[in-house]
Amino acid sequence: MTHKIDELVDAFANARSVFVFTGAGASKESGLPTFREIDGEWNQYDPMTYATLDGFLSEPVRVWNMYRLRQRQIGDAQPNAAHIVIAQMESRYPHFLLTTQNVDDLHERAGSRKMVKIHGDCWGMRCMHCSEVFDTREFSLPDEFTSETLPRCPHCEVLCRPNIVWFGEFVPDEAMFASIERASSCDVMLVVGTSGEVSGGYGFVERASMHGATIVEINPTEGILTQHAHLWIPEPAGVALPKLWQSLTGLGRNSLPPA
Ligand code: APR
């Protein structure tokens, strides 16, 4: 593995433009579940009910209460060493973008700013009429909704939905364009903790590969993106990224929280 980490360091040492793409695996060591692993969300909740507009419209109380539970889990979680290293990488490279599929706010809480979220934000709620987005934390909402207490738009009084991009819906244009631009121009693309099962990620990797970027994947399990990686680090993100950071910067582990 040392050899692999040395190759990883070489890939990053001379880069000027870095594109980081993360999935639920980046938050696993913070105690948050992924989606498709054996203990993942989609084995507990049917995605057709909990991650589609039709599912929400047919079961708004059940869907909102799953997101309220996820908000509590995310609120109790802390950024792990992977989030910290990715945040610190921003200032090291003249051109940097983090694109995350994650709806938690652990990247932001770790200090990431040059980032876009392509699947929404767990704390947001969006009016189904005027589409205005609100932060649920600014309202005194119950931990569990009933049909009478579902959140409504303060302006239209129409039902609000979670501000999540569900299956069959489009990623926000600005986030998609920024991600495509960085994927098409980066020297290194770092793929962390995603199965690649959702099309956006696969497209980013193809674009990076087409212009000759070095593609690095950090994931304990081989997946559909691994075949495109020049370097696959089969380790947890919270273990591999501090090693990379220590080798790149000489900063010991004391500059990072324990994985
Ligand atoms: N470090 C790195 N990777 C990890 C770790 C870890 N500690 N633990 C698990 N993984 C990997 C798994 O091996 C798996 O490949 O994280 C990946 C998680 O895959 P998914 O559960 O499919 O999650 P993700 O790829 O983020 O899903 C993408 O699908 O359902 C939609 O909107 C949802 O954003 C989500 C999207």
PDB file of N, CA, C and O in Angstrom, residues 75-102:
ATOM      1  N   GLY A  75     -26.946  15.974  12.031  1.00  0.00           N
ATOM      2  CA  GLY A  75     -26.646  16.975  13.062  1.00  0.00           C
ATOM      3  C   GLY A  75     -25.758  16.418  14.161  1.00  0.00           C
ATOM      4  O   GLY A  75     -24.918  17.114  14.727  1.00  0.00           O
ATOM      5  N   ASP A  76     -25.928  15.110  14.443  1.00  0.00           N
ATOM      6  CA  ASP A  76     -25.123  14.469  15.507  1.00  0.00           C
ATOM      7  C   ASP A  76     -23.748  14.020  14.996  1.00  0.00           C
ATOM      8  O   ASP A  76     -22.871  13.694  15.798  1.00  0.00           O
ATOM      9  N   ALA A  77     -23.558  13.992  13.677  1.00  0.00           N
ATOM     10  CA  ALA A  77     -22.289  13.497  13.105  1.00  0.00           C
ATOM     11  C   ALA A  77     -21.253  14.618  13.055  1.00  0.00           C
ATOM     12  O   ALA A  77     -21.592  15.801  13.086  1.00  0.00           O
ATOM     13  N   GLN A  78     -19.996  14.213  13.011  1.00  0.00           N
ATOM     14  CA  GLN A  78     -18.887  15.170  12.892  1.00  0.00           C
ATOM     15  C   GLN A  78     -18.107  14.883  11.604  1.00  0.00           C
ATOM     16  O   GLN A  78     -17.975  13.715  11.210  1.00  0.00           O
ATOM     17  N   PRO A  79     -17.546  15.929  10.975  1.00  0.00           N
ATOM     18  CA  PRO A  79     -16.686  15.671   9.805  1.00  0.00           C
ATOM     19  C   PRO A  79     -15.554  14.720  10.191  1.00  0.00           C
ATOM     20  O   PRO A  79     -15.028  14.787  11.301  1.00  0.00           O
ATOM     21  N   ASN A  80     -15.189  13.794   9.286  1.00  0.00           N
ATOM     22  CA  ASN A  80     -14.059  12.914   9.588  1.00  0.00           C
ATOM     23  C   ASN A  80     -12.804  13.423   8.882  1.00  0.00           C
ATOM     24  O   ASN A  80     -12.843  14.462   8.189  1.00  0.00           O
ATOM     25  N   ALA A  81     -11.718  12.692   9.029  1.00  0.00           N
ATOM     26  CA  ALA A  81     -10.426  13.155   8.487  1.00  0.00           C
ATOM     27  C   ALA A  81     -10.492  13.334   6.970  1.00  0.00           C
ATOM     28  O   ALA A  81      -9.812  14.204   6.412  1.00  0.00           O
ATOM     29  N   ALA A  82     -11.336  12.569   6.291  1.00  0.00           N
ATOM     30  CA  ALA A  82     -11.447  12.729   4.825  1.00  0.00           C
ATOM     31  C   ALA A  82     -12.012  14.109   4.489  1.00  0.00           C
ATOM     32  O   ALA A  82     -11.487  14.820   3.618  1.00  0.00           O
ATOM     33  N   HIS A  83     -13.060  14.511   5.192  1.00  0.00           N
ATOM     34  CA  HIS A  83     -13.645  15.851   4.963  1.00  0.00           C
ATOM     35  C   HIS A  83     -12.596  16.939   5.252  1.00  0.00           C
ATOM     36  O   HIS A  83     -12.483  17.922   4.512  1.00  0.00           O
ATOM     37  N   ILE A  84     -11.840  16.758   6.316  1.00  0.00           N
ATOM     38  CA  ILE A  84     -10.845  17.767   6.731  1.00  0.00           C
ATOM     39  C   ILE A  84      -9.767  17.907   5.669  1.00  0.00           C
ATOM     40  O   ILE A  84      -9.410  19.012   5.239  1.00  0.00           O
ATOM     41  N   VAL A  85      -9.250  16.771   5.192  1.00  0.00           N
ATOM     42  CA  VAL A  85      -8.177  16.833   4.182  1.00  0.00           C
ATOM     43  C   VAL A  85      -8.700  17.467   2.896  1.00  0.00           C
ATOM     44  O   VAL A  85      -8.060  18.351   2.320  1.00  0.00           O
ATOM     45  N   ILE A  86      -9.891  17.082   2.469  1.00  0.00           N
ATOM     46  CA  ILE A  86     -10.438  17.645   1.222  1.00  0.00           C
ATOM     47  C   ILE A  86     -10.601  19.161   1.361  1.00  0.00           C
ATOM     48  O   ILE A  86     -10.295  19.933   0.446  1.00  0.00           O
ATOM     49  N   ALA A  87     -11.023  19.595   2.535  1.00  0.00           N
ATOM     50  CA  ALA A  87     -11.166  21.050   2.762  1.00  0.00           C
ATOM     51  C   ALA A  87      -9.806  21.738   2.702  1.00  0.00           C
ATOM     52  O   ALA A  87      -9.661  22.825   2.123  1.00  0.00           O
ATOM     53  N   GLN A  88      -8.790  21.093   3.254  1.00  0.00           N
ATOM     54  CA  GLN A  88      -7.463  21.717   3.263  1.00  0.00           C
ATOM     55  C   GLN A  88      -6.807  21.690   1.886  1.00  0.00           C
ATOM     56  O   GLN A  88      -5.939  22.509   1.577  1.00  0.00           O
ATOM     57  N   MET A  89      -7.258  20.769   1.041  1.00  0.00           N
ATOM     58  CA  MET A  89      -6.667  20.698  -0.305  1.00  0.00           C
ATOM     59  C   MET A  89      -7.007  21.938  -1.129  1.00  0.00           C
ATOM     60  O   MET A  89      -6.260  22.326  -2.022  1.00  0.00           O
ATOM     61  N   GLU A  90      -8.147  22.566  -0.815  1.00  0.00           N
ATOM     62  CA  GLU A  90      -8.624  23.704  -1.621  1.00  0.00           C
ATOM     63  C   GLU A  90      -7.535  24.754  -1.825  1.00  0.00           C
ATOM     64  O   GLU A  90      -7.314  25.240  -2.927  1.00  0.00           O
ATOM     65  N   SER A  91      -6.874  25.123  -0.731  1.00  0.00           N
ATOM     66  CA  SER A  91      -5.939  26.271  -0.791  1.00  0.00           C
ATOM     67  C   SER A  91      -4.600  25.868  -1.419  1.00  0.00           C
ATOM     68  O   SER A  91      -3.778  26.719  -1.734  1.00  0.00           O
ATOM     69  N   ARG A  92      -4.437  24.547  -1.604  1.00  0.00           N
ATOM     70  CA  ARG A  92      -3.123  24.113  -2.131  1.00  0.00           C
ATOM     71  C   ARG A  92      -3.066  24.210  -3.654  1.00  0.00           C
ATOM     72  O   ARG A  92      -1.993  24.239  -4.259  1.00  0.00           O
ATOM     73  N   TYR A  93      -4.260  24.238  -4.287  1.00  0.00           N
ATOM     74  CA  TYR A  93      -4.269  24.182  -5.752  1.00  0.00           C
ATOM     75  C   TYR A  93      -4.924  25.434  -6.336  1.00  0.00           C
ATOM     76  O   TYR A  93      -5.986  25.853  -5.868  1.00  0.00           O
ATOM     77  N   PRO A  94      -4.310  26.034  -7.357  1.00  0.00           N
ATOM     78  CA  PRO A  94      -4.879  27.252  -7.962  1.00  0.00           C
ATOM     79  C   PRO A  94      -6.281  27.027  -8.527  1.00  0.00           C
ATOM     80  O   PRO A  94      -7.136  27.895  -8.514  1.00  0.00           O
ATOM     81  N   HIS A  95      -6.502  25.819  -9.011  1.00  0.00           N
ATOM     82  CA  HIS A  95      -7.825  25.497  -9.557  1.00  0.00           C
ATOM     83  C   HIS A  95      -8.325  24.244  -8.843  1.00  0.00           C
ATOM     84  O   HIS A  95      -7.694  23.174  -8.928  1.00  0.00           O
ATOM     85  N   PHE A  96      -9.417  24.403  -8.125  1.00  0.00           N
ATOM     86  CA  PHE A  96      -9.925  23.290  -7.318  1.00  0.00           C
ATOM     87  C   PHE A  96     -11.452  23.336  -7.274  1.00  0.00           C
ATOM     88  O   PHE A  96     -12.052  24.418  -7.167  1.00  0.00           O
ATOM     89  N   LEU A  97     -12.080  22.176  -7.386  1.00  0.00           N
ATOM     90  CA  LEU A  97     -13.525  22.099  -7.142  1.00  0.00           C
ATOM     91  C   LEU A  97     -13.830  20.752  -6.495  1.00  0.00           C
ATOM     92  O   LEU A  97     -13.272  19.726  -6.892  1.00  0.00           O
ATOM     93  N   LEU A  98     -14.666  20.815  -5.479  1.00  0.00           N
ATOM     94  CA  LEU A  98     -15.262  19.615  -4.880  1.00  0.00           C
ATOM     95  C   LEU A  98     -16.710  19.536  -5.344  1.00  0.00           C
ATOM     96  O   LEU A  98     -17.480  20.486  -5.165  1.00  0.00           O
ATOM     97  N   THR A  99     -17.058  18.448  -5.963  1.00  0.00           N
ATOM     98  CA  THR A  99     -18.467  18.181  -6.298  1.00  0.00           C
ATOM     99  C   THR A  99     -18.906  17.000  -5.444  1.00  0.00           C
ATOM    100  O   THR A  99     -18.287  15.942  -5.478  1.00  0.00           O
ATOM    101  N   THR A 100     -19.956  17.219  -4.641  1.00  0.00           N
ATOM    102  CA  THR A 100     -20.415  16.110  -3.805  1.00  0.00           C
ATOM    103  C   THR A 100     -21.837  15.720  -4.138  1.00  0.00           C
ATOM    104  O   THR A 100     -22.661  16.582  -4.468  1.00  0.00           O
ATOM    105  N   GLN A 101     -22.081  14.419  -4.062  1.00  0.00           N
ATOM    106  CA  GLN A 101     -23.445  13.889  -4.198  1.00  0.00           C
ATOM    107  C   GLN A 101     -24.135  13.889  -2.846  1.00  0.00           C
ATOM    108  O   GLN A 101     -25.321  13.653  -2.746  1.00  0.00           O
ATOM    109  N   ASN A 102     -23.362  14.155  -1.790  1.00  0.00           N
ATOM    110  CA  ASN A 102     -23.884  14.031  -0.435  1.00  0.00           C
ATOM    111  C   ASN A 102     -24.752  15.227  -0.070  1.00  0.00           C
ATOM    112  O   ASN A 102     -24.421  16.369  -0.414  1.00  0.00           O
TER     113      ASN A 102
END
